[in-house]
Amino acid sequence: MSRPRRLAPVALLLVSALTLVGCGSDEEPAAGPSSEAAAEAEAGQSPPEPDTDAPVEDDTSLVDLLRSAGVDDDLVNRLGEVGDANGYGLGEGVETSLEERQGLAAIQIDTCRDVAVGHRTWEGIQASDVSSGGTEEQAAAMADFLRKEFCPDVAPYKEAPLPKQTLDGPEEDAREGRGLGSPISWWDSRYRRVSWSKECAAQTGQPIGDPVAYRLSDDAVVCATVPPAEQLKEHLISVDVVFAEPAGEKRALEAALSLLPLDAVAEDETEGTNPDWSYLEGGCLNVNIQSQRLKDVVDGLKKDAEPWAHAVYYSDGATSDGAVGPYTGKIKQVSLSTGRNDPTDSGDLTC
């Protein structure tokens, strides 16, 4: 499973931002009649008409995100003007609305914070924007505005206080899971929470959602984001293991297996490279891991559960544009997710 590419100067950038911020997951069930209304309909009674005069609550999550980052409407509009002039909105020279500009600002807040913690560089961001269809002049104009005027006003990510924990919990959760697919409550009973900002930020970048981090061992931490979908909420189905120093493949597999049910077995390995659109010359190693118990653990959380997980090894790390460097056999980061990861029809596996 390749990492999602960061959307750049195309109309999809705004669509993505407005979808990600303040909207429900597409995995959440569609709204429908309540059980009481359904029962009345089945009994031949008509459910009561909805109150059309009831006030509709506005979704303020996008504005709240901007305000918490110290970004006001004036800065949003100045960013939007640069975006409109350089194709980062609805097309070059097409004026965007305030809401659309707020979506662009939310995306660029992540960019600022990724650069601030060392996860990405301005050179790389410009190259990524050019690879996505922008010209060098457009990418340079946006990067210049971000670096000089927008990012200096963006507040650092503020992490919530770490909770108090009671450790020495059971090795397995109630479904016989051991990490991947397990609820946050199990993680909190088993592993000590650590500061995400300190341990994970530079390696995994700005989170989209609520981040958590756990001390897995003396040499490794687990970095993750709590899934927003209702049926996945509070269960971690995708995590990154970050080593203090690059580790060997045996240690990386040991760490991955420690977060899977006891029947987990590594089945096959495939080397991968970054996709053609990536400006990075990078590589990775994918390891598919079979576990029938994992299917049982994940089955109640999402559709199409499989008796598989996959671990992707990175020697330096990974951004939304792919692996940062070539795969050397030494691993700094392991991305562990549910499901099997196979090459495309062309035989290529992307990092």
PDB file of C-alpha atoms in Angstrom, residues 42-344:
ATOM      1  CA  GLU A  42     -43.172  -1.309   9.958  1.00  0.00           C
ATOM      2  CA  ALA A  43     -46.288  -1.095  12.156  1.00  0.00           C
ATOM      3  CA  GLY A  44     -48.040   1.012   9.553  1.00  0.00           C
ATOM      4  CA  GLN A  45     -47.645   4.294  11.354  1.00  0.00           C
ATOM      5  CA  SER A  46     -46.085   7.316   9.735  1.00  0.00           C
ATOM      6  CA  PRO A  47     -42.976   8.646  11.481  1.00  0.00           C
ATOM      7  CA  PRO A  48     -43.215  12.268  12.621  1.00  0.00           C
ATOM      8  CA  GLU A  49     -42.213  14.915  10.121  1.00  0.00           C
ATOM      9  CA  PRO A  50     -38.817  16.485  10.758  1.00  0.00           C
ATOM     10  CA  ASP A  51     -38.828  19.946  12.315  1.00  0.00           C
ATOM     11  CA  THR A  52     -37.796  22.123   9.381  1.00  0.00           C
ATOM     12  CA  ASP A  53     -37.662  25.175  11.638  1.00  0.00           C
ATOM     13  CA  ALA A  54     -35.004  23.641  13.894  1.00  0.00           C
ATOM     14  CA  PRO A  55     -31.715  25.544  13.720  1.00  0.00           C
ATOM     15  CA  VAL A  56     -28.908  23.881  11.759  1.00  0.00           C
ATOM     16  CA  GLU A  57     -25.563  23.814  13.538  1.00  0.00           C
ATOM     17  CA  ASP A  58     -22.721  25.122  11.430  1.00  0.00           C
ATOM     18  CA  ASP A  59     -19.591  22.973  11.207  1.00  0.00           C
ATOM     19  CA  THR A  60     -16.862  25.191  12.641  1.00  0.00           C
ATOM     20  CA  SER A  61     -14.067  22.606  12.737  1.00  0.00           C
ATOM     21  CA  LEU A  62     -12.185  24.155   9.804  1.00  0.00           C
ATOM     22  CA  VAL A  63     -12.281  27.628  11.352  1.00  0.00           C
ATOM     23  CA  ASP A  64     -11.362  26.172  14.747  1.00  0.00           C
ATOM     24  CA  LEU A  65      -8.320  24.471  13.222  1.00  0.00           C
ATOM     25  CA  LEU A  66      -7.152  27.723  11.628  1.00  0.00           C
ATOM     26  CA  ARG A  67      -7.691  29.753  14.775  1.00  0.00           C
ATOM     27  CA  SER A  68      -5.824  27.229  16.909  1.00  0.00           C
ATOM     28  CA  ALA A  69      -2.900  27.608  14.514  1.00  0.00           C
ATOM     29  CA  GLY A  70      -3.019  31.412  14.768  1.00  0.00           C
ATOM     30  CA  VAL A  71      -4.227  31.894  11.177  1.00  0.00           C
ATOM     31  CA  ASP A  72      -6.823  34.647  10.705  1.00  0.00           C
ATOM     32  CA  ASP A  73      -8.981  35.541   7.676  1.00  0.00           C
ATOM     33  CA  ASP A  74      -6.553  38.216   6.504  1.00  0.00           C
ATOM     34  CA  LEU A  75      -3.715  35.694   6.275  1.00  0.00           C
ATOM     35  CA  VAL A  76      -6.073  33.148   4.692  1.00  0.00           C
ATOM     36  CA  ASN A  77      -7.042  35.644   1.979  1.00  0.00           C
ATOM     37  CA  ARG A  78      -3.435  36.642   1.295  1.00  0.00           C
ATOM     38  CA  LEU A  79      -2.561  32.972   0.870  1.00  0.00           C
ATOM     39  CA  GLY A  80      -5.627  32.518  -1.332  1.00  0.00           C
ATOM     40  CA  GLU A  81      -4.566  35.364  -3.614  1.00  0.00           C
ATOM     41  CA  VAL A  82      -1.159  33.732  -4.127  1.00  0.00           C
ATOM     42  CA  GLY A  83      -2.889  30.401  -4.692  1.00  0.00           C
ATOM     43  CA  ASP A  84      -5.343  31.845  -7.226  1.00  0.00           C
ATOM     44  CA  ALA A  85      -2.523  33.480  -9.174  1.00  0.00           C
ATOM     45  CA  ASN A  86      -0.500  30.267  -9.313  1.00  0.00           C
ATOM     46  CA  GLY A  87      -3.009  27.485  -9.889  1.00  0.00           C
ATOM     47  CA  TYR A  88      -3.359  26.221  -6.312  1.00  0.00           C
ATOM     48  CA  GLY A  89      -7.118  26.662  -6.305  1.00  0.00           C
ATOM     49  CA  LEU A  90      -9.748  26.254  -9.015  1.00  0.00           C
ATOM     50  CA  GLY A  91      -7.452  27.172 -11.887  1.00  0.00           C
ATOM     51  CA  GLU A  92      -4.926  29.885 -12.589  1.00  0.00           C
ATOM     52  CA  GLY A  93      -6.511  33.316 -12.214  1.00  0.00           C
ATOM     53  CA  VAL A  94      -9.838  31.923 -10.905  1.00  0.00           C
ATOM     54  CA  GLU A  95     -10.864  33.594  -7.648  1.00  0.00           C
ATOM     55  CA  THR A  96     -11.683  31.226  -4.799  1.00  0.00           C
ATOM     56  CA  SER A  97     -14.133  31.766  -1.933  1.00  0.00           C
ATOM     57  CA  LEU A  98     -13.116  32.272   1.674  1.00  0.00           C
ATOM     58  CA  GLU A  99     -14.116  28.695   2.531  1.00  0.00           C
ATOM     59  CA  GLU A 100     -12.014  27.335  -0.326  1.00  0.00           C
ATOM     60  CA  ARG A 101      -9.091  29.468   0.796  1.00  0.00           C
ATOM     61  CA  GLN A 102      -9.519  28.159   4.334  1.00  0.00           C
ATOM     62  CA  GLY A 103      -9.181  24.643   2.943  1.00  0.00           C
ATOM     63  CA  LEU A 104      -5.927  25.600   1.228  1.00  0.00           C
ATOM     64  CA  ALA A 105      -4.687  27.211   4.459  1.00  0.00           C
ATOM     65  CA  ALA A 106      -5.416  24.023   6.423  1.00  0.00           C
ATOM     66  CA  ILE A 107      -3.260  22.024   3.988  1.00  0.00           C
ATOM     67  CA  GLN A 108      -0.443  24.552   4.156  1.00  0.00           C
ATOM     68  CA  ILE A 109      -0.473  24.598   7.956  1.00  0.00           C
ATOM     69  CA  ASP A 110       0.635  20.969   7.743  1.00  0.00           C
ATOM     70  CA  THR A 111       3.337  21.987   5.256  1.00  0.00           C
ATOM     71  CA  CYS A 112       4.684  24.635   7.641  1.00  0.00           C
ATOM     72  CA  ARG A 113       4.760  22.257  10.562  1.00  0.00           C
ATOM     73  CA  ASP A 114       6.388  19.451   8.560  1.00  0.00           C
ATOM     74  CA  VAL A 115       9.200  21.822   7.591  1.00  0.00           C
ATOM     75  CA  ALA A 116       9.498  23.177  11.137  1.00  0.00           C
ATOM     76  CA  VAL A 117      10.122  19.703  12.630  1.00  0.00           C
ATOM     77  CA  GLY A 118      12.490  18.628   9.838  1.00  0.00           C
ATOM     78  CA  HIS A 119      10.157  16.114   8.186  1.00  0.00           C
ATOM     79  CA  ARG A 120      10.240  17.945   4.831  1.00  0.00           C
ATOM     80  CA  THR A 121      12.263  20.686   3.111  1.00  0.00           C
ATOM     81  CA  TRP A 122      11.274  23.685   0.999  1.00  0.00           C
ATOM     82  CA  GLU A 123      13.305  22.305  -1.894  1.00  0.00           C
ATOM     83  CA  GLY A 124      11.418  19.036  -1.691  1.00  0.00           C
ATOM     84  CA  ILE A 125       8.026  20.714  -1.408  1.00  0.00           C
ATOM     85  CA  GLN A 126       8.678  22.805  -4.517  1.00  0.00           C
ATOM     86  CA  ALA A 127       9.833  19.731  -6.422  1.00  0.00           C
ATOM     87  CA  SER A 128       6.709  17.888  -5.324  1.00  0.00           C
ATOM     88  CA  ASP A 129       4.456  20.714  -6.527  1.00  0.00           C
ATOM     89  CA  VAL A 130       6.228  20.790  -9.905  1.00  0.00           C
ATOM     90  CA  SER A 131       5.874  17.003 -10.241  1.00  0.00           C
ATOM     91  CA  SER A 132       2.127  17.472  -9.659  1.00  0.00           C
ATOM     92  CA  GLY A 133       1.664  19.810 -12.595  1.00  0.00           C
ATOM     93  CA  GLY A 134       2.765  23.250 -11.432  1.00  0.00           C
ATOM     94  CA  THR A 135       5.527  25.244 -13.067  1.00  0.00           C
ATOM     95  CA  GLU A 136       8.762  26.015 -11.265  1.00  0.00           C
ATOM     96  CA  GLU A 137       7.716  29.664 -11.071  1.00  0.00           C
ATOM     97  CA  GLN A 138       4.343  28.787  -9.501  1.00  0.00           C
ATOM     98  CA  ALA A 139       5.894  26.424  -6.965  1.00  0.00           C
ATOM     99  CA  ALA A 140       8.576  28.965  -6.086  1.00  0.00           C
ATOM    100  CA  ALA A 141       5.990  31.725  -5.618  1.00  0.00           C
ATOM    101  CA  MET A 142       3.937  29.619  -3.218  1.00  0.00           C
ATOM    102  CA  ALA A 143       6.970  28.370  -1.286  1.00  0.00           C
ATOM    103  CA  ASP A 144       8.322  31.909  -1.022  1.00  0.00           C
ATOM    104  CA  PHE A 145       5.047  33.215   0.421  1.00  0.00           C
ATOM    105  CA  LEU A 146       4.755  30.299   2.823  1.00  0.00           C
ATOM    106  CA  ARG A 147       8.318  30.620   4.044  1.00  0.00           C
ATOM    107  CA  LYS A 148       8.327  34.413   4.490  1.00  0.00           C
ATOM    108  CA  GLU A 149       4.756  35.389   5.351  1.00  0.00           C
ATOM    109  CA  PHE A 150       2.467  32.448   6.150  1.00  0.00           C
ATOM    110  CA  CYS A 151       4.521  29.969   8.173  1.00  0.00           C
ATOM    111  CA  PRO A 152       6.031  32.491  10.617  1.00  0.00           C
ATOM    112  CA  ASP A 153       2.483  33.092  11.919  1.00  0.00           C
ATOM    113  CA  VAL A 154       1.591  29.381  12.212  1.00  0.00           C
ATOM    114  CA  ALA A 155       1.718  28.166  15.802  1.00  0.00           C
ATOM    115  CA  PRO A 156       3.508  24.865  16.505  1.00  0.00           C
ATOM    116  CA  TYR A 157       1.288  21.807  16.905  1.00  0.00           C
ATOM    117  CA  LYS A 158       0.018  21.730  20.483  1.00  0.00           C
ATOM    118  CA  GLU A 159      -0.075  18.254  21.912  1.00  0.00           C
ATOM    119  CA  ALA A 160      -2.662  17.249  24.509  1.00  0.00           C
ATOM    120  CA  PRO A 161      -1.320  16.349  27.958  1.00  0.00           C
ATOM    121  CA  LEU A 162      -0.325  12.705  28.345  1.00  0.00           C
ATOM    122  CA  PRO A 163      -2.882  10.663  30.331  1.00  0.00           C
ATOM    123  CA  LYS A 164      -2.179   8.905  33.573  1.00  0.00           C
ATOM    124  CA  GLN A 165      -1.753   5.190  32.959  1.00  0.00           C
ATOM    125  CA  THR A 166      -1.879   1.887  34.787  1.00  0.00           C
ATOM    126  CA  LEU A 167       0.602  -0.373  33.022  1.00  0.00           C
ATOM    127  CA  ASP A 168       1.356  -4.134  33.080  1.00  0.00           C
ATOM    128  CA  GLY A 169      -1.821  -4.962  31.181  1.00  0.00           C
ATOM    129  CA  PRO A 170      -2.487  -8.314  29.446  1.00  0.00           C
ATOM    130  CA  GLU A 171      -0.256  -9.400  26.576  1.00  0.00           C
ATOM    131  CA  GLU A 172      -3.317  -9.829  24.353  1.00  0.00           C
ATOM    132  CA  ASP A 173      -6.502  -7.810  24.104  1.00  0.00           C
ATOM    133  CA  ALA A 174      -9.981  -9.339  24.411  1.00  0.00           C
ATOM    134  CA  ARG A 175      -9.898 -10.485  20.764  1.00  0.00           C
ATOM    135  CA  GLU A 176      -6.404 -12.022  21.071  1.00  0.00           C
ATOM    136  CA  GLY A 177      -4.859  -9.066  19.267  1.00  0.00           C
ATOM    137  CA  ARG A 178      -1.449  -7.711  20.297  1.00  0.00           C
ATOM    138  CA  GLY A 179      -1.328  -4.153  18.992  1.00  0.00           C
ATOM    139  CA  LEU A 180      -2.503  -3.772  15.423  1.00  0.00           C
ATOM    140  CA  GLY A 181      -6.302  -3.618  15.473  1.00  0.00           C
ATOM    141  CA  SER A 182      -6.375  -3.333  19.269  1.00  0.00           C
ATOM    142  CA  PRO A 183      -8.253  -0.563  21.093  1.00  0.00           C
ATOM    143  CA  ILE A 184      -6.483   2.461  22.571  1.00  0.00           C
ATOM    144  CA  SER A 185      -7.537   1.280  26.027  1.00  0.00           C
ATOM    145  CA  TRP A 186      -5.446  -1.880  25.557  1.00  0.00           C
ATOM    146  CA  TRP A 187      -2.446   0.096  24.305  1.00  0.00           C
ATOM    147  CA  ASP A 188      -2.713   2.370  27.344  1.00  0.00           C
ATOM    148  CA  SER A 189      -2.665  -0.622  29.687  1.00  0.00           C
ATOM    149  CA  ARG A 190       0.291  -2.243  27.932  1.00  0.00           C
ATOM    150  CA  TYR A 191       2.679   0.514  26.756  1.00  0.00           C
ATOM    151  CA  ARG A 192       3.656   3.859  28.238  1.00  0.00           C
ATOM    152  CA  ARG A 193       2.533   6.894  26.250  1.00  0.00           C
ATOM    153  CA  VAL A 194       5.299   9.263  25.189  1.00  0.00           C
ATOM    154  CA  SER A 195       5.299  12.693  23.574  1.00  0.00           C
ATOM    155  CA  TRP A 196       4.313  12.389  19.925  1.00  0.00           C
ATOM    156  CA  SER A 197       5.838  15.780  19.148  1.00  0.00           C
ATOM    157  CA  LYS A 198       9.200  14.746  20.575  1.00  0.00           C
ATOM    158  CA  GLU A 199       9.408  11.131  19.424  1.00  0.00           C
ATOM    159  CA  CYS A 200       7.527  11.034  16.112  1.00  0.00           C
ATOM    160  CA  ALA A 201       7.185  14.487  14.515  1.00  0.00           C
ATOM    161  CA  ALA A 202      10.419  14.613  12.517  1.00  0.00           C
ATOM    162  CA  GLN A 203      10.000  11.033  11.288  1.00  0.00           C
ATOM    163  CA  THR A 204       6.302  10.802  10.469  1.00  0.00           C
ATOM    164  CA  GLY A 205       5.286  14.454   9.977  1.00  0.00           C
ATOM    165  CA  GLN A 206       2.239  16.462  10.977  1.00  0.00           C
ATOM    166  CA  PRO A 207      -0.706  14.186  11.908  1.00  0.00           C
ATOM    167  CA  ILE A 208      -4.113  14.543  10.288  1.00  0.00           C
ATOM    168  CA  GLY A 209      -6.174  13.637  13.314  1.00  0.00           C
ATOM    169  CA  ASP A 210      -5.405  12.775  16.933  1.00  0.00           C
ATOM    170  CA  PRO A 211      -1.856  11.405  17.290  1.00  0.00           C
ATOM    171  CA  VAL A 212      -0.677   8.895  19.887  1.00  0.00           C
ATOM    172  CA  ALA A 213       2.804   7.548  20.615  1.00  0.00           C
ATOM    173  CA  TYR A 214       3.948   4.633  22.789  1.00  0.00           C
ATOM    174  CA  ARG A 215       7.302   3.379  24.048  1.00  0.00           C
ATOM    175  CA  LEU A 216       7.523  -0.075  22.436  1.00  0.00           C
ATOM    176  CA  SER A 217      11.009  -0.899  23.729  1.00  0.00           C
ATOM    177  CA  ASP A 218      14.232   0.793  24.732  1.00  0.00           C
ATOM    178  CA  ASP A 219      15.130   1.340  21.070  1.00  0.00           C
ATOM    179  CA  ALA A 220      11.729   2.001  19.469  1.00  0.00           C
ATOM    180  CA  VAL A 221       8.479   3.949  19.710  1.00  0.00           C
ATOM    181  CA  VAL A 222       5.123   3.437  18.007  1.00  0.00           C
ATOM    182  CA  CYS A 223       3.628   6.481  16.246  1.00  0.00           C
ATOM    183  CA  ALA A 224       0.004   6.445  15.097  1.00  0.00           C
ATOM    184  CA  THR A 225      -3.087   8.531  14.385  1.00  0.00           C
ATOM    185  CA  VAL A 226      -6.468   7.512  15.786  1.00  0.00           C
ATOM    186  CA  PRO A 227      -8.746   6.694  12.811  1.00  0.00           C
ATOM    187  CA  PRO A 228     -11.686   9.104  12.342  1.00  0.00           C
ATOM    188  CA  ALA A 229     -14.157   6.509  11.017  1.00  0.00           C
ATOM    189  CA  GLU A 230     -16.746   5.593  13.634  1.00  0.00           C
ATOM    190  CA  GLN A 231     -16.306   1.807  13.361  1.00  0.00           C
ATOM    191  CA  LEU A 232     -12.523   2.143  13.569  1.00  0.00           C
ATOM    192  CA  LYS A 233     -12.404   4.838  16.226  1.00  0.00           C
ATOM    193  CA  GLU A 234     -10.133   4.086  19.163  1.00  0.00           C
ATOM    194  CA  HIS A 235      -8.562   1.097  17.337  1.00  0.00           C
ATOM    195  CA  LEU A 236      -5.153   1.404  15.673  1.00  0.00           C
ATOM    196  CA  ILE A 237      -5.072  -0.395  12.325  1.00  0.00           C
ATOM    197  CA  SER A 238      -1.998   1.404  10.973  1.00  0.00           C
ATOM    198  CA  VAL A 239       1.110   2.370  12.970  1.00  0.00           C
ATOM    199  CA  ASP A 240       4.747   3.334  12.418  1.00  0.00           C
ATOM    200  CA  VAL A 241       7.581   1.862  14.450  1.00  0.00           C
ATOM    201  CA  VAL A 242      10.479   4.335  14.686  1.00  0.00           C
ATOM    202  CA  PHE A 243      13.879   3.152  15.893  1.00  0.00           C
ATOM    203  CA  ALA A 244      16.269   5.415  17.776  1.00  0.00           C
ATOM    204  CA  GLU A 245      19.051   4.136  15.487  1.00  0.00           C
ATOM    205  CA  PRO A 246      18.710   2.177  12.214  1.00  0.00           C
ATOM    206  CA  ALA A 247      18.118  -1.506  12.978  1.00  0.00           C
ATOM    207  CA  GLY A 248      18.647  -4.703  11.010  1.00  0.00           C
ATOM    208  CA  GLU A 249      15.899  -6.623   9.217  1.00  0.00           C
ATOM    209  CA  LYS A 250      15.709  -9.246  11.976  1.00  0.00           C
ATOM    210  CA  ARG A 251      15.034  -6.560  14.600  1.00  0.00           C
ATOM    211  CA  ALA A 252      12.502  -4.806  12.355  1.00  0.00           C
ATOM    212  CA  LEU A 253      10.543  -8.025  11.814  1.00  0.00           C
ATOM    213  CA  GLU A 254      10.702  -8.809  15.526  1.00  0.00           C
ATOM    214  CA  ALA A 255       9.157  -5.412  16.296  1.00  0.00           C
ATOM    215  CA  ALA A 256       6.415  -5.900  13.681  1.00  0.00           C
ATOM    216  CA  LEU A 257       5.540  -9.403  14.924  1.00  0.00           C
ATOM    217  CA  SER A 258       5.360  -8.148  18.516  1.00  0.00           C
ATOM    218  CA  LEU A 259       2.396  -6.001  17.440  1.00  0.00           C
ATOM    219  CA  LEU A 260       0.509  -8.864  15.747  1.00  0.00           C
ATOM    220  CA  PRO A 261      -1.276 -11.968  17.073  1.00  0.00           C
ATOM    221  CA  LEU A 262       0.860 -14.933  18.106  1.00  0.00           C
ATOM    222  CA  ASP A 263       0.131 -16.883  14.901  1.00  0.00           C
ATOM    223  CA  ALA A 264       1.645 -14.178  12.645  1.00  0.00           C
ATOM    224  CA  VAL A 265       4.208 -15.478  10.128  1.00  0.00           C
ATOM    225  CA  ALA A 266       6.193 -13.505   7.514  1.00  0.00           C
ATOM    226  CA  GLU A 267       5.424 -15.021   4.101  1.00  0.00           C
ATOM    227  CA  ASP A 268       7.152 -13.010   1.368  1.00  0.00           C
ATOM    228  CA  GLU A 269       9.266  -9.924   0.696  1.00  0.00           C
ATOM    229  CA  THR A 270       9.214  -7.514  -2.254  1.00  0.00           C
ATOM    230  CA  GLU A 271      11.491  -4.562  -2.892  1.00  0.00           C
ATOM    231  CA  GLY A 272       9.736  -1.380  -3.941  1.00  0.00           C
ATOM    232  CA  THR A 273      10.612   1.980  -5.456  1.00  0.00           C
ATOM    233  CA  ASN A 274       8.979   5.371  -5.424  1.00  0.00           C
ATOM    234  CA  PRO A 275       6.290   6.006  -8.063  1.00  0.00           C
ATOM    235  CA  ASP A 276       7.209   7.785 -11.298  1.00  0.00           C
ATOM    236  CA  TRP A 277       5.687  11.088 -10.172  1.00  0.00           C
ATOM    237  CA  SER A 278       7.845  11.306  -7.052  1.00  0.00           C
ATOM    238  CA  TYR A 279      10.833  13.658  -7.146  1.00  0.00           C
ATOM    239  CA  LEU A 280      12.556  11.443  -4.548  1.00  0.00           C
ATOM    240  CA  GLU A 281      14.926   8.624  -5.503  1.00  0.00           C
ATOM    241  CA  GLY A 282      13.862   6.182  -2.821  1.00  0.00           C
ATOM    242  CA  GLY A 283      13.198   2.542  -2.108  1.00  0.00           C
ATOM    243  CA  CYS A 284      11.700   0.248   0.514  1.00  0.00           C
ATOM    244  CA  LEU A 285      11.133  -3.400   1.377  1.00  0.00           C
ATOM    245  CA  ASN A 286       7.616  -4.778   1.836  1.00  0.00           C
ATOM    246  CA  VAL A 287       7.002  -7.851   3.997  1.00  0.00           C
ATOM    247  CA  ASN A 288       3.592  -9.558   3.916  1.00  0.00           C
ATOM    248  CA  ILE A 289       2.641 -11.260   7.170  1.00  0.00           C
ATOM    249  CA  GLN A 290      -0.109 -13.877   7.471  1.00  0.00           C
ATOM    250  CA  SER A 291      -2.292 -14.135  10.572  1.00  0.00           C
ATOM    251  CA  GLN A 292      -5.706 -15.762  10.732  1.00  0.00           C
ATOM    252  CA  ARG A 293      -6.247 -14.288  14.183  1.00  0.00           C
ATOM    253  CA  LEU A 294      -5.696 -10.796  12.790  1.00  0.00           C
ATOM    254  CA  LYS A 295      -8.650 -11.296  10.451  1.00  0.00           C
ATOM    255  CA  ASP A 296     -10.799 -12.147  13.459  1.00  0.00           C
ATOM    256  CA  VAL A 297      -9.517  -9.075  15.324  1.00  0.00           C
ATOM    257  CA  VAL A 298     -10.194  -6.669  12.445  1.00  0.00           C
ATOM    258  CA  ASP A 299     -13.381  -8.326  11.178  1.00  0.00           C
ATOM    259  CA  GLY A 300     -15.625  -6.384  13.539  1.00  0.00           C
ATOM    260  CA  LEU A 301     -13.974  -3.059  12.703  1.00  0.00           C
ATOM    261  CA  LYS A 302     -14.075  -2.744   8.938  1.00  0.00           C
ATOM    262  CA  LYS A 303     -15.217  -4.418   5.755  1.00  0.00           C
ATOM    263  CA  ASP A 304     -13.134  -6.942   3.810  1.00  0.00           C
ATOM    264  CA  ALA A 305     -10.900  -7.963   6.709  1.00  0.00           C
ATOM    265  CA  GLU A 306      -8.038 -10.191   5.575  1.00  0.00           C
ATOM    266  CA  PRO A 307      -5.759 -12.640   7.419  1.00  0.00           C
ATOM    267  CA  TRP A 308      -2.827 -10.415   6.461  1.00  0.00           C
ATOM    268  CA  ALA A 309      -0.772  -7.461   7.561  1.00  0.00           C
ATOM    269  CA  HIS A 310       2.165  -5.843   5.802  1.00  0.00           C
ATOM    270  CA  ALA A 311       5.267  -4.097   7.055  1.00  0.00           C
ATOM    271  CA  VAL A 312       7.124  -1.596   4.857  1.00  0.00           C
ATOM    272  CA  TYR A 313      10.746  -0.970   5.835  1.00  0.00           C
ATOM    273  CA  TYR A 314      12.351   2.432   5.211  1.00  0.00           C
ATOM    274  CA  SER A 315      16.044   3.081   5.753  1.00  0.00           C
ATOM    275  CA  ASP A 316      15.639   6.844   6.169  1.00  0.00           C
ATOM    276  CA  GLY A 317      11.896   7.428   6.341  1.00  0.00           C
ATOM    277  CA  ALA A 318       8.877   8.227   4.202  1.00  0.00           C
ATOM    278  CA  THR A 319       6.899  11.307   3.260  1.00  0.00           C
ATOM    279  CA  SER A 320       3.699  11.628   1.241  1.00  0.00           C
ATOM    280  CA  ASP A 321       5.982  11.711  -1.819  1.00  0.00           C
ATOM    281  CA  GLY A 322       7.537   8.321  -1.119  1.00  0.00           C
ATOM    282  CA  ALA A 323      10.666   6.938   0.537  1.00  0.00           C
ATOM    283  CA  VAL A 324      13.253   9.562   1.422  1.00  0.00           C
ATOM    284  CA  GLY A 325      16.279   7.493   0.388  1.00  0.00           C
ATOM    285  CA  PRO A 326      17.269   4.086  -1.016  1.00  0.00           C
ATOM    286  CA  TYR A 327      16.672   0.922   0.956  1.00  0.00           C
ATOM    287  CA  THR A 328      19.954  -0.285   2.464  1.00  0.00           C
ATOM    288  CA  GLY A 329      18.960  -3.182   4.702  1.00  0.00           C
ATOM    289  CA  LYS A 330      19.110  -0.934   7.765  1.00  0.00           C
ATOM    290  CA  ILE A 331      15.712   0.289   8.934  1.00  0.00           C
ATOM    291  CA  LYS A 332      14.783   3.537  10.665  1.00  0.00           C
ATOM    292  CA  GLN A 333      11.005   3.235  10.225  1.00  0.00           C
ATOM    293  CA  VAL A 334       8.527   0.371   9.788  1.00  0.00           C
ATOM    294  CA  SER A 335       5.008   1.180   8.560  1.00  0.00           C
ATOM    295  CA  LEU A 336       2.708  -1.625   9.731  1.00  0.00           C
ATOM    296  CA  SER A 337      -0.859  -1.873   8.394  1.00  0.00           C
ATOM    297  CA  THR A 338      -3.648  -4.406   8.035  1.00  0.00           C
ATOM    298  CA  GLY A 339      -4.141  -6.164   4.694  1.00  0.00           C
ATOM    299  CA  ARG A 340      -1.785  -7.660   2.145  1.00  0.00           C
ATOM    300  CA  ASN A 341       0.377  -5.372  -0.026  1.00  0.00           C
ATOM    301  CA  ASP A 342       1.142  -6.709  -3.504  1.00  0.00           C
ATOM    302  CA  PRO A 343       2.819  -5.338  -6.633  1.00  0.00           C
ATOM    303  CA  THR A 344       0.669  -3.745  -9.328  1.00  0.00           C
TER     304      THR A 344
END
